[in-house]
Short mmCIF file of C-alpha atoms and ligand atoms in Angstrom, two decimals:
data_model
loop_
_atom_site.label_atom_id
_atom_site.label_comp_id
_atom_site.label_asym_id
_atom_site.label_seq_id
_atom_site.Cartn_x
_atom_site.Cartn_y
_atom_site.Cartn_z
CA MET A 259 -6.26 -17.26 -4.15
CA ILE A 260 -8.83 -15.31 -2.23
CA GLU A 261 -12.06 -15.02 -4.10
CA PHE A 262 -15.03 -12.73 -3.53
CA GLU A 263 -18.14 -14.30 -4.98
CA SER A 264 -20.98 -11.80 -5.42
CA VAL A 265 -20.21 -10.32 -2.03
CA GLY A 266 -22.47 -7.63 -0.62
CA LYS A 267 -22.40 -5.75 2.64
CA THR A 268 -25.29 -3.66 3.84
CA PHE A 269 -24.92 -2.17 7.29
CA ARG A 270 -27.73 -2.06 9.78
CA ASP A 271 -28.55 1.53 9.00
CA GLY A 272 -29.19 0.52 5.41
CA THR A 273 -25.87 1.72 3.97
CA ALA A 274 -24.92 -0.54 1.10
CA ALA A 275 -21.15 -0.35 1.48
CA VAL A 276 -20.29 -3.12 -0.99
CA VAL A 277 -22.58 -4.38 -3.75
CA ASP A 278 -22.21 -7.64 -5.67
CA LEU A 279 -18.43 -7.74 -5.58
CA SER A 280 -16.78 -10.52 -7.56
CA LEU A 281 -13.03 -10.39 -7.47
CA GLN A 282 -10.15 -12.83 -7.54
CA VAL A 283 -7.06 -12.02 -5.50
CA PRO A 284 -4.20 -14.16 -6.84
CA SER A 285 -1.74 -15.66 -4.37
CA GLY A 286 1.71 -14.14 -4.16
CA GLN A 287 0.70 -10.95 -5.92
CA ILE A 288 -0.31 -7.43 -5.01
CA THR A 289 -3.92 -6.51 -5.63
CA THR A 290 -4.63 -2.85 -5.05
CA ILE A 291 -8.15 -1.62 -4.42
CA VAL A 292 -8.59 2.01 -5.33
CA GLY A 293 -11.55 4.32 -5.20
CA PRO A 294 -12.82 7.55 -3.70
CA SER A 295 -13.60 7.99 -0.05
CA GLY A 296 -16.59 6.00 1.14
CA CYS A 297 -16.75 3.62 -1.83
CA GLY A 298 -16.40 0.53 0.34
CA LYS A 299 -12.66 -0.23 0.23
CA THR A 300 -12.14 -0.65 3.96
CA THR A 301 -15.33 -2.67 4.29
CA THR A 302 -14.06 -4.97 1.54
CA LEU A 303 -10.72 -5.45 3.31
CA ARG A 304 -12.31 -6.04 6.69
CA MET A 305 -14.45 -8.80 5.28
CA VAL A 306 -11.24 -10.70 4.49
CA ASN A 307 -10.13 -10.99 8.11
CA ARG A 308 -13.77 -11.31 9.14
CA MET A 309 -13.93 -8.17 11.18
CA ILE A 310 -17.03 -7.61 9.09
CA GLU A 311 -19.17 -10.43 7.72
CA PRO A 312 -20.73 -10.17 4.26
CA SER A 313 -24.51 -9.83 4.13
CA SER A 314 -24.59 -11.78 0.89
CA GLY A 315 -22.29 -13.87 -1.26
CA ARG A 316 -19.17 -15.47 0.14
CA ILE A 317 -15.41 -15.20 0.27
CA THR A 318 -13.21 -18.24 -0.15
CA TRP A 319 -9.52 -18.76 0.42
CA ASP A 320 -8.04 -21.49 -1.75
CA GLY A 321 -11.55 -22.81 -2.15
CA THR A 322 -12.46 -22.89 1.54
CA PRO A 323 -15.15 -20.44 2.63
CA LEU A 324 -13.75 -17.99 5.19
CA ARG A 325 -16.81 -18.53 7.32
CA SER A 326 -15.78 -22.09 7.99
CA LYS A 327 -12.40 -21.03 9.36
CA ARG A 328 -11.83 -19.99 12.94
CA LYS A 329 -11.41 -16.27 13.13
CA THR A 330 -8.41 -16.30 15.39
CA ALA A 331 -6.58 -18.81 13.25
CA LEU A 332 -7.54 -16.86 10.14
CA ARG A 333 -6.25 -13.57 11.49
CA ARG A 334 -2.96 -15.06 12.53
CA GLN A 335 -2.34 -15.89 8.90
CA MET A 336 -3.11 -12.33 7.93
CA GLY A 337 -0.87 -9.41 8.72
CA TYR A 338 -2.71 -6.12 9.04
CA VAL A 339 -1.16 -2.75 8.33
CA ILE A 340 -2.94 0.53 8.85
CA GLN A 341 -2.18 4.18 8.35
CA SER A 342 0.59 5.49 10.62
CA GLY A 343 1.60 1.98 11.61
CA GLY A 344 -0.79 1.72 14.55
CA LEU A 345 2.15 1.16 16.88
CA PHE A 346 2.02 1.02 20.66
CA PRO A 347 3.50 4.34 21.74
CA HIS A 348 4.69 2.97 25.08
CA ARG A 349 6.51 -0.02 23.69
CA THR A 350 9.88 0.03 22.04
CA VAL A 351 10.24 -0.72 18.36
CA VAL A 352 11.49 -4.23 19.00
CA ASP A 353 8.62 -4.93 21.39
CA ASN A 354 6.12 -3.56 18.91
CA ILE A 355 7.41 -5.90 16.23
CA GLY A 356 7.34 -8.80 18.65
CA THR A 357 3.72 -8.25 19.64
CA VAL A 358 2.18 -11.12 17.74
CA PRO A 359 4.98 -13.68 18.37
CA GLY A 360 4.69 -12.79 22.04
CA LEU A 361 0.99 -13.53 21.93
CA LEU A 362 1.62 -16.76 20.13
CA GLY A 363 3.76 -17.82 23.07
CA TRP A 364 7.17 -17.71 21.42
CA SER A 365 10.09 -17.55 23.81
CA LYS A 366 11.55 -14.16 24.57
CA THR A 367 14.81 -15.00 22.83
CA LYS A 368 13.12 -16.24 19.67
CA THR A 369 10.80 -13.25 19.57
CA GLN A 370 13.69 -10.85 20.05
CA LYS A 371 15.74 -12.54 17.34
CA ARG A 372 12.87 -12.52 14.89
CA SER A 373 12.07 -8.87 15.63
CA LEU A 374 15.62 -7.77 14.99
CA GLU A 375 15.71 -9.72 11.72
CA LEU A 376 12.51 -8.08 10.61
CA LEU A 377 13.82 -4.67 11.53
CA GLU A 378 16.66 -5.21 9.08
CA ASN A 379 14.33 -6.72 6.53
CA VAL A 380 12.34 -3.52 6.39
CA GLY A 381 15.50 -1.51 5.94
CA LEU A 382 15.87 -0.12 9.45
CA ASP A 383 19.00 -0.04 11.54
CA ARG A 384 19.14 -2.28 14.60
CA LYS A 385 20.06 0.82 16.53
CA LEU A 386 16.41 1.84 16.34
CA ALA A 387 15.29 -1.28 18.19
CA ASP A 388 15.08 0.34 21.59
CA ARG A 389 13.46 3.55 20.48
CA TYR A 390 9.83 4.41 21.01
CA PRO A 391 7.55 5.11 18.04
CA ALA A 392 7.52 8.85 18.77
CA GLN A 393 11.26 8.85 18.27
CA LEU A 394 10.87 7.63 14.70
CA SER A 395 9.94 9.48 11.53
CA GLY A 396 6.60 8.76 9.88
CA GLY A 397 8.24 6.61 7.24
CA GLN A 398 10.16 4.63 9.85
CA GLN A 399 6.99 4.08 11.85
CA GLN A 400 5.28 2.77 8.77
CA ARG A 401 8.14 0.34 8.14
CA VAL A 402 7.88 -0.87 11.73
CA GLY A 403 4.13 -1.33 11.16
CA VAL A 404 4.94 -3.55 8.18
CA ALA A 405 7.56 -5.47 10.16
CA ARG A 406 5.06 -6.00 12.92
CA ALA A 407 2.47 -7.33 10.53
CA LEU A 408 5.07 -9.73 9.10
CA ALA A 409 6.26 -11.01 12.46
CA ALA A 410 4.40 -14.32 12.49
CA ASP A 411 5.07 -14.81 8.78
CA PRO A 412 1.47 -14.51 7.60
CA LEU A 413 0.44 -15.70 4.16
CA VAL A 414 -1.64 -12.64 3.47
CA MET A 415 -1.07 -8.94 4.09
CA LEU A 416 -4.05 -6.63 4.39
CA MET A 417 -2.97 -3.03 4.06
CA ASP A 418 -5.42 -0.17 4.52
CA GLU A 419 -3.96 3.04 3.12
CA PRO A 420 -0.60 2.17 4.65
CA PHE A 421 1.34 4.97 3.00
CA SER A 422 -1.18 7.80 3.17
CA ALA A 423 0.09 9.60 6.23
CA VAL A 424 3.59 10.41 5.05
CA ASP A 425 4.90 13.15 2.81
CA PRO A 426 5.34 12.55 -0.92
CA VAL A 427 9.09 11.98 -0.84
CA VAL A 428 8.93 9.45 1.97
CA ARG A 429 5.96 7.91 0.28
CA GLY A 430 7.99 7.31 -2.86
CA GLU A 431 10.72 5.69 -0.76
CA LEU A 432 8.16 3.48 0.96
CA HIS A 433 6.84 2.38 -2.42
CA GLU A 434 10.30 1.29 -3.51
CA PHE A 435 10.89 -0.43 -0.20
CA PHE A 436 7.55 -2.17 -0.38
CA LEU A 437 8.02 -3.45 -3.93
CA ASP A 438 11.51 -4.61 -3.11
CA LEU A 439 10.23 -6.40 -0.01
CA GLN A 440 7.48 -8.09 -1.98
CA ARG A 441 10.01 -9.33 -4.54
CA ARG A 442 11.64 -11.16 -1.65
CA ILE A 443 8.63 -12.40 0.32
CA SER A 444 5.90 -12.86 -2.33
CA LYS A 445 2.91 -12.52 -0.03
CA THR A 446 -0.66 -12.34 -1.14
CA ILE A 447 -1.32 -8.66 -0.63
CA ILE A 448 -4.46 -6.57 -0.73
CA LEU A 449 -3.53 -2.91 -0.51
CA ILE A 450 -6.07 -0.15 -0.32
CA THR A 451 -5.46 3.36 -1.51
CA HIS A 452 -7.39 6.36 -2.75
CA ASP A 453 -4.49 7.34 -4.99
CA ILE A 454 -4.67 5.98 -8.53
CA ASP A 455 -0.95 6.54 -9.08
CA GLU A 456 -0.13 4.49 -6.03
CA ALA A 457 -2.60 1.79 -7.06
CA MET A 458 -1.02 1.46 -10.48
CA LYS A 459 2.54 1.65 -9.30
CA LEU A 460 2.14 -1.04 -6.65
CA GLY A 461 -0.56 -3.32 -8.00
CA ASP A 462 0.00 -6.37 -10.18
CA GLN A 463 -3.75 -6.12 -10.45
CA VAL A 464 -5.87 -3.05 -9.74
CA ALA A 465 -9.52 -3.14 -8.70
CA VAL A 466 -11.26 0.19 -9.17
CA MET A 467 -14.30 0.86 -7.00
CA ARG A 468 -16.72 3.69 -7.29
CA VAL A 469 -19.06 5.24 -4.76
CA GLY A 470 -21.93 2.97 -3.91
CA GLY A 471 -19.71 -0.04 -3.35
CA HIS A 472 -19.47 -1.16 -6.96
CA LEU A 473 -16.46 -2.66 -8.64
CA ALA A 474 -15.95 -0.57 -11.74
CA GLN A 475 -13.11 -2.58 -13.26
CA VAL A 476 -10.34 -4.96 -12.42
CA GLY A 477 -7.26 -5.52 -14.53
CA THR A 478 -3.56 -4.93 -14.79
CA PRO A 479 -2.50 -1.29 -14.67
CA GLN A 480 -1.85 -1.37 -18.40
CA GLN A 481 -5.29 -2.85 -19.10
CA LEU A 482 -6.94 -0.07 -17.15
CA LEU A 483 -5.04 2.47 -19.19
CA ASP A 484 -5.66 0.81 -22.53
CA GLU A 485 -9.20 -0.41 -22.09
CA PRO A 486 -11.02 1.49 -19.36
CA ALA A 487 -14.35 -0.23 -18.84
CA ASP A 488 -16.46 2.90 -18.55
CA ALA A 489 -16.41 6.65 -18.31
CA PHE A 490 -15.72 6.57 -14.60
CA VAL A 491 -12.54 4.56 -14.96
CA GLU A 492 -11.48 6.49 -18.02
CA GLY A 493 -12.08 9.72 -16.15
CA PHE A 494 -9.29 9.21 -13.72
CA VAL A 495 -6.88 6.79 -15.35
CA GLY A 496 -7.16 8.72 -18.57
CA ARG A 497 -5.43 11.83 -17.37
CA ASP A 498 -1.71 11.71 -18.22
CA ARG A 499 -2.20 8.11 -19.12
CA GLY A 500 0.90 7.75 -21.24
CA TYR A 501 3.01 9.27 -18.54
CA ARG A 502 1.34 7.16 -15.87
CA ALA A 503 2.23 3.97 -17.66
CA LEU A 504 5.92 4.79 -17.26
CA SER A 505 5.59 4.23 -13.51
CA PHE A 506 5.08 0.53 -13.83
CA GLN A 507 7.26 -0.25 -16.81
CA PRO A 508 10.63 -1.55 -15.62
CA ALA A 509 13.86 0.21 -16.54
CA SER A 510 15.61 -3.16 -16.45
CA ALA A 511 14.41 -3.70 -20.03
CA LEU A 512 16.60 -0.83 -21.27
CA THR A 513 19.87 -1.69 -22.97
CA LEU A 514 22.66 0.17 -21.24
CA GLU A 515 25.30 2.00 -23.21
CA GLY A 516 28.77 3.06 -22.17
CA VAL A 517 30.51 6.42 -21.84
CA PRO A 518 34.10 7.33 -20.99
CA VAL A 519 34.47 7.20 -17.21
CA VAL A 520 37.23 8.68 -15.06
CA ARG A 521 37.94 8.88 -11.35
CA ASP A 522 39.91 12.06 -11.60
CA VAL A 523 38.31 15.11 -13.21
CA ALA A 524 41.69 16.14 -14.62
CA ALA A 525 41.88 12.87 -16.58
CA ALA A 526 38.84 13.66 -18.74
CA ALA A 527 39.42 14.10 -22.45
CA PRO A 528 39.03 17.74 -23.57
CA ASP A 529 36.42 16.90 -26.22
CA GLY A 530 33.28 14.85 -25.67
CA VAL A 531 31.53 14.15 -22.38
CA THR A 532 33.08 12.16 -19.57
CA LEU A 533 31.45 10.73 -16.49
CA VAL A 534 33.27 11.20 -13.21
CA VAL A 535 32.94 8.54 -10.52
CA ASP A 536 34.21 8.40 -6.95
CA GLY A 537 36.51 5.81 -5.40
CA ASP A 538 33.57 3.38 -5.04
CA ALA A 539 32.60 3.79 -8.71
CA ARG A 540 29.56 5.87 -7.82
CA PRO A 541 28.82 8.57 -10.38
CA VAL A 542 29.35 12.12 -9.17
CA GLY A 543 29.22 14.42 -12.23
CA TRP A 544 30.02 15.11 -15.87
CA VAL A 545 32.92 16.86 -17.49
CA LEU A 546 31.53 18.73 -20.49
CA PRO A 547 33.39 19.55 -23.71
CA GLY A 548 35.28 22.79 -23.40
CA GLN A 549 35.07 22.79 -19.62
CA PRO A 550 38.14 20.80 -18.59
CA GLY A 551 38.91 20.24 -14.95
CA ARG A 552 35.38 20.97 -13.80
CA ALA A 553 32.55 18.53 -13.01
CA THR A 554 28.95 19.54 -13.69
CA PRO A 555 26.31 18.01 -11.36
CA LEU A 556 24.91 14.70 -12.45
CA GLY A 557 21.15 15.12 -12.29
CA ALA A 558 18.98 12.21 -11.15
CA THR A 559 20.11 8.61 -11.57
CA PHE A 560 17.98 5.51 -11.95
CA ASP A 561 18.17 2.05 -10.45
CA VAL A 562 18.89 -0.40 -13.27
CA GLU A 563 17.13 -3.29 -11.51
CA GLY A 564 14.20 -1.93 -9.54
CA GLY A 565 13.74 1.39 -11.38
CA THR A 566 11.00 2.28 -13.82
CA LEU A 567 10.95 4.00 -17.18
CA ARG A 568 9.63 7.00 -15.31
CA ASN A 569 12.80 7.08 -13.18
CA ALA A 570 14.92 6.71 -16.31
CA LEU A 571 13.06 9.49 -18.08
CA ASP A 572 13.42 11.71 -15.05
CA ALA A 573 17.14 10.98 -15.04
CA VAL A 574 17.50 11.89 -18.70
CA LEU A 575 15.46 15.07 -18.30
CA THR A 576 17.63 16.26 -15.42
CA SER A 577 20.90 15.27 -17.07
CA PRO A 578 23.15 18.08 -18.36
CA VAL A 579 24.19 15.83 -21.27
CA GLY A 580 20.91 14.11 -22.15
CA LEU A 581 22.09 10.76 -20.81
CA ALA A 582 20.40 8.99 -17.92
CA VAL A 583 22.92 7.39 -15.59
CA GLY A 584 21.94 3.95 -14.34
CA VAL A 585 23.25 2.71 -11.01
CA VAL A 586 23.35 -0.66 -9.29
CA PRO A 587 20.91 -0.80 -6.37
CA GLY A 588 22.53 -0.93 -2.97
CA SER A 589 26.07 0.04 -3.93
CA GLY A 590 25.04 2.93 -6.17
CA ARG A 591 27.86 1.98 -8.55
CA TYR A 592 27.74 3.16 -12.13
CA ALA A 593 26.12 0.58 -14.42
CA GLY A 594 25.73 2.37 -17.76
CA VAL A 595 23.82 5.16 -19.45
CA VAL A 596 20.80 5.41 -21.70
CA SER A 597 19.83 8.16 -24.10
CA THR A 598 16.43 9.78 -24.51
CA ALA A 599 15.97 7.88 -27.76
CA THR A 600 16.60 4.55 -26.03
CA ILE A 601 14.08 5.36 -23.33
CA LEU A 602 11.43 6.38 -25.83
CA ALA A 603 12.13 3.20 -27.78
CA GLY A 604 11.69 1.32 -24.50
CA VAL A 605 8.32 2.97 -23.96
CA GLN A 606 7.26 1.98 -27.45
CA GLN A 607 8.47 -1.57 -26.94
CA ALA A 608 6.56 -1.89 -23.68
CA ARG A 609 3.42 -0.89 -25.53
CA VAL A 610 3.96 -3.42 -28.30
CA HIS A 611 4.80 -6.10 -25.78
CA HIS A 612 1.65 -5.31 -23.90
CA ALA A 613 -0.49 -5.37 -27.04
CA GLU A 614 0.80 -8.88 -27.76
CA SER A 615 0.21 -10.11 -24.23
CA VAL A 616 -3.30 -8.71 -24.22
CA THR A 617 -4.10 -10.68 -27.35
CA VAL A 618 -2.81 -13.84 -25.74
CA GLN A 619 -4.32 -13.23 -22.34
CA GLU A 620 -7.75 -12.10 -23.32
CA GLY A 621 -9.23 -14.99 -21.31
CA PRO A 622 -8.22 -14.35 -17.70
CA ARG A 623 -9.58 -10.86 -17.61
CA GLN A 624 -12.27 -10.73 -15.01
CA PRO A 625 -15.78 -9.65 -15.76
CA VAL A 626 -16.73 -6.16 -14.88
CA ALA A 627 -19.44 -6.08 -12.30
CA PRO A 628 -22.41 -4.32 -13.86
CA GLY A 629 -23.38 -1.30 -11.86
CA PRO A 630 -26.52 0.75 -12.07
CA ASP A 631 -24.56 3.91 -12.61
CA PRO A 632 -21.98 3.65 -15.36
CA GLU A 633 -21.47 7.39 -15.51
CA PRO A 634 -18.96 9.18 -13.33
CA THR A 635 -20.36 9.53 -9.89
CA ALA A 636 -21.50 12.91 -8.72
CA PRO A 637 -19.39 14.49 -6.01
CA ASP A 638 -20.18 12.98 -2.68
CA PRO A 639 -21.22 15.88 -0.46
CA THR A 640 -19.70 14.13 2.53
CA ASP A 641 -16.32 14.04 0.86
CA ASP A 642 -14.16 16.71 2.26
CA VAL A 643 -12.18 17.28 -0.88
CA GLY A 644 -9.20 19.49 -0.40
CA PRO A 645 -6.58 20.93 -2.72
CA GLY A 646 -4.75 18.32 -4.69
CA HIS A 647 -7.87 16.31 -5.28
CA ASP A 648 -10.37 16.48 -8.04
CA HIS A 649 -14.09 16.46 -7.47
CA ARG A 650 -14.19 12.75 -6.86
CA GLY A 651 -11.55 12.94 -4.17
CA TRP A 652 -8.83 11.43 -6.35
CA SER A 653 -5.37 12.62 -5.85
CA THR A 654 -4.54 14.84 -8.77
CA SER A 655 -0.86 15.12 -8.15
CA ALA A 656 1.22 13.94 -11.06
CA GLY A 657 4.23 12.68 -9.20
CA GLY A 658 2.63 9.74 -7.50
CA SER A 659 2.42 11.91 -4.47
CA THR A 660 -0.68 12.99 -2.72
CA ALA A 661 -2.03 14.84 0.19
CA LEU A 662 -3.89 12.83 2.73
CA ALA A 663 -7.42 12.45 1.48
CA PRO A 664 -9.83 12.96 4.28
CA GLU A 665 -11.96 9.92 4.80
CA ASP A 666 -15.38 9.87 6.33
CA GLU A 667 -15.84 8.96 9.93
CA HIS A 668 -16.52 5.34 9.19
CA ALA A 669 -13.42 5.09 7.18
CA ALA A 670 -11.41 6.65 9.93
CA THR A 671 -12.97 4.27 12.38
CA ALA A 672 -12.20 1.43 10.05
CA GLU A 673 -8.59 2.50 9.92
CA LEU A 674 -8.25 1.23 13.44
CA GLY A 675 -9.54 -2.05 12.22
CA ASP A 676 -9.54 -5.07 14.37
CA GLU A 677 -7.27 -3.23 16.65
CA SER A 678 -9.83 -0.66 17.64
CA GLY A 679 -11.59 -3.33 19.63
CA GLN A 680 -14.78 -1.77 18.42
CA ASP A 681 -16.00 -4.54 16.19
CA VAL A 682 -14.19 -7.13 18.16
CA ASP A 683 -16.15 -6.38 21.29
CA ALA A 684 -19.28 -7.16 19.47
CA GLU A 685 -17.90 -10.15 17.64
CA THR A 686 -16.00 -11.78 20.45
CA PHE A 687 -19.06 -11.67 22.59
CA GLY A 688 -21.34 -13.12 20.04
CA GLY A 689 -22.60 -10.20 17.98
CA GLU A 690 -21.60 -8.47 14.78
CA ALA A 691 -20.05 -5.07 14.72
CA ASP A 692 -22.67 -3.79 12.39
CA ASP A 693 -25.42 -5.33 14.45
CA GLN A 694 -24.77 -2.65 16.96
CA PRO A 695 -26.86 0.49 16.76
CA PRO A 696 -25.26 2.94 14.37
CA ALA A 697 -24.43 5.28 17.23
CA ASP A 698 -22.21 2.57 18.67
CA ASP A 699 -20.55 2.08 15.35
CA ARG A 700 -19.44 5.61 15.34
CA GLY A 701 -19.04 6.17 19.05
CA PRO A 702 -15.75 5.28 20.60
CA ASP A 703 -13.51 6.27 17.74
CA GLU A 704 -15.05 9.54 16.76
CA HIS A 705 -11.96 11.31 18.03
CA GLU A 706 -9.82 9.21 15.74
CA HIS A 707 -11.32 10.93 12.79
CA GLY A 708 -9.36 14.05 13.52
CA ALA A 709 -6.21 12.05 13.86
CA ALA A 710 -6.63 10.35 10.52
CA GLU A 711 -7.54 13.53 8.76
CA GLN A 712 -4.77 15.71 9.96
CA GLY A 713 -1.99 13.26 9.66
CA PRO A 714 0.59 12.62 12.28
CA ASP A 715 2.50 15.85 11.96
CA ASP A 716 -0.32 18.33 12.14
CA GLN A 717 -1.99 17.57 15.38
CA GLY A 718 -1.02 18.41 18.90
CA ALA A 719 1.10 15.94 20.79
CA ASP A 720 -1.49 15.65 23.55
CA ARG A 721 -4.20 14.82 21.13
CA ARG A 722 -2.02 12.28 19.40
CA ALA A 723 -1.03 10.72 22.70
CA ALA A 724 -4.67 10.45 23.69
CA ASP A 725 -5.57 8.85 20.37
CA LEU A 726 -2.72 6.45 20.56
CA TYR A 727 -3.47 5.63 24.15
CA GLN A 728 -7.02 4.76 23.20
CA HIS A 729 -5.68 2.71 20.35
CA GLU A 730 -3.19 0.91 22.53
CA SER A 731 -5.57 -0.01 25.27
CA ASP A 732 -8.06 -1.34 22.74
CA LEU A 733 -5.40 -3.36 21.02
CA VAL A 734 -4.12 -4.82 24.26
CA THR A 735 -7.64 -5.85 25.15
CA GLU A 736 -8.10 -7.45 21.77
CA GLU A 737 -4.76 -9.18 21.92
CA SER A 738 -5.38 -10.66 25.30
CA ARG A 739 -8.65 -11.96 24.00
CA ALA A 740 -7.04 -13.34 20.91
CA VAL A 741 -5.11 -15.88 22.93
CA GLN A 742 -8.29 -17.19 24.53
CA PRO A 743 -9.94 -20.11 22.75
CA ASP A 744 -12.10 -18.56 20.10
CA ASP A 745 -15.36 -20.32 20.67
CA THR A 746 -17.53 -17.63 19.19
CA ASP A 747 -17.14 -19.23 15.80
CA VAL A 748 -18.50 -22.47 17.11
CA ARG A 749 -21.56 -20.75 18.47
CA ARG A 750 -22.25 -19.10 15.16
N1 ADP B 124 -20.21 0.36 10.63
C1 ADP B 124 -20.82 1.06 9.67
N2 ADP B 124 -22.15 1.35 9.75
C2 ADP B 124 -22.78 2.03 8.77
N3 ADP B 124 -22.18 2.47 7.65
C3 ADP B 124 -20.85 2.22 7.52
C4 ADP B 124 -20.10 1.50 8.51
N4 ADP B 124 -18.83 1.40 8.09
C5 ADP B 124 -18.77 2.03 6.90
N5 ADP B 124 -19.99 2.53 6.55
C6 ADP B 124 -20.34 3.24 5.31
O1 ADP B 124 -20.08 2.35 4.23
C7 ADP B 124 -19.54 3.06 3.14
C8 ADP B 124 -18.18 2.48 2.80
O2 ADP B 124 -17.28 2.75 3.85
P1 ADP B 124 -15.76 2.32 3.81
O3 ADP B 124 -15.68 0.88 3.46
O4 ADP B 124 -15.12 2.73 5.07
O5 ADP B 124 -15.23 3.19 2.58
P2 ADP B 124 -13.75 3.58 2.14
O6 ADP B 124 -12.78 2.75 2.91
O7 ADP B 124 -13.73 3.31 0.67
O8 ADP B 124 -13.60 5.04 2.40
C9 ADP B 124 -19.50 4.51 3.54
O9 ADP B 124 -20.68 5.13 3.08
C10 ADP B 124 -19.49 4.45 5.04
O10 ADP B 124 -20.04 5.61 5.58
MG1 MG B 125 -11.17 3.33 4.16
#
């Protein structure tokens, strides 16, 4: 467990980015931190790999204060994933993934083997190994970024808005991929997002922050929906809350029913509905009563293992016969159907189940950090809130999708993280990033702001190349330093 104990961070210019944060991050689970732009999410994350040091309080990992650990050793146990993957543009996919093993001195053969394994682990074809990042889609780049962070098998994954820069459809796919991956690897994950839907869908536990660096509430997604701690939390989780809950309730709890199934459309009985499957038992359509010899399109299907009630409901709503067709993940084979009534009963059951578990689990719920401002925060004038976001900068899209929320310049700077070299310069040579004059804090990465705001597809290739080049050279510098003995900690 990683534990924040009354952690505060005030930057040199007086900005209180994080105030009195107490939070427990359980091992092997996903903790999402969600909040509007500028509320201190990135600062919180960067205190975990000690790119930023708290000004007050402390952070422990399994009881040991982070400050007593060597930074280099600490960071090697922590994979770091940022928006757009942060890949080296001039290195192939396989070389990008092998970055950290290479630095750790693994042999070329071992590094190569591990990289190819990871490529498959994140659902990418080995054929992509020799491509360059620019030859990949945004979603593929993000998967490579995850593979790269996993290369040295870290215990912890720190993920700063990892899925923000891709379109909603790809984003949904990345969510499924990510949850599936976590079921296999069970890392301790802190994932930052500004999108409440994403936070609730991915998080075992969700920490909600509000502007001013305060923790507004921490709890399971269902707890946030059922018992929002204050008006601020209620304000954004409250909208569509019943519908929202469907996104994290598993479809695997539904009891599947059967329907007549045929391979050949002509074999369907003239009365009643019949499901048509292909030679691999994958559903392809329905034969409706009175329409012999003709298959009507299927509508959406849902994954009977990894799917959610939301997927099942979507499947039933798009079905021409009011039956959601469940399929086996991977093969896509027909598994069974469920009716609208069954799904609604499932929703009801999930609620009852939750009510019981809340009664039992009342204890572990973490205290809500008292903040001076329990009311919803006024719009931050620095927030560049665009369409698809409400006045607090929350994504307002219903489908778990969102436009890229523009972050402020610090946030964009932070996106580059350790790898920007910006903080590291200061730290490696004995200072703190935030001990630098504010102008320095903002300086070298100012141009990155545009990159983060526009997203990878909107900006000119030259601009992107320049940004990435800057990124790459900084990262190389940092990496070559990382293999030096890290004696700065001793001096501290
Ligand atoms: N190095 C810095 N110096 C001064 N202020 C900073 C620095 N980094 C971040 N901030 C400020 O701290 C606050 C929190 O920033 P950040 O953690 O990046 O927020 P988020 O990730 O939630 O958007 C913001 O007001 C931001 O402007
Ligand atoms: Mg941020």
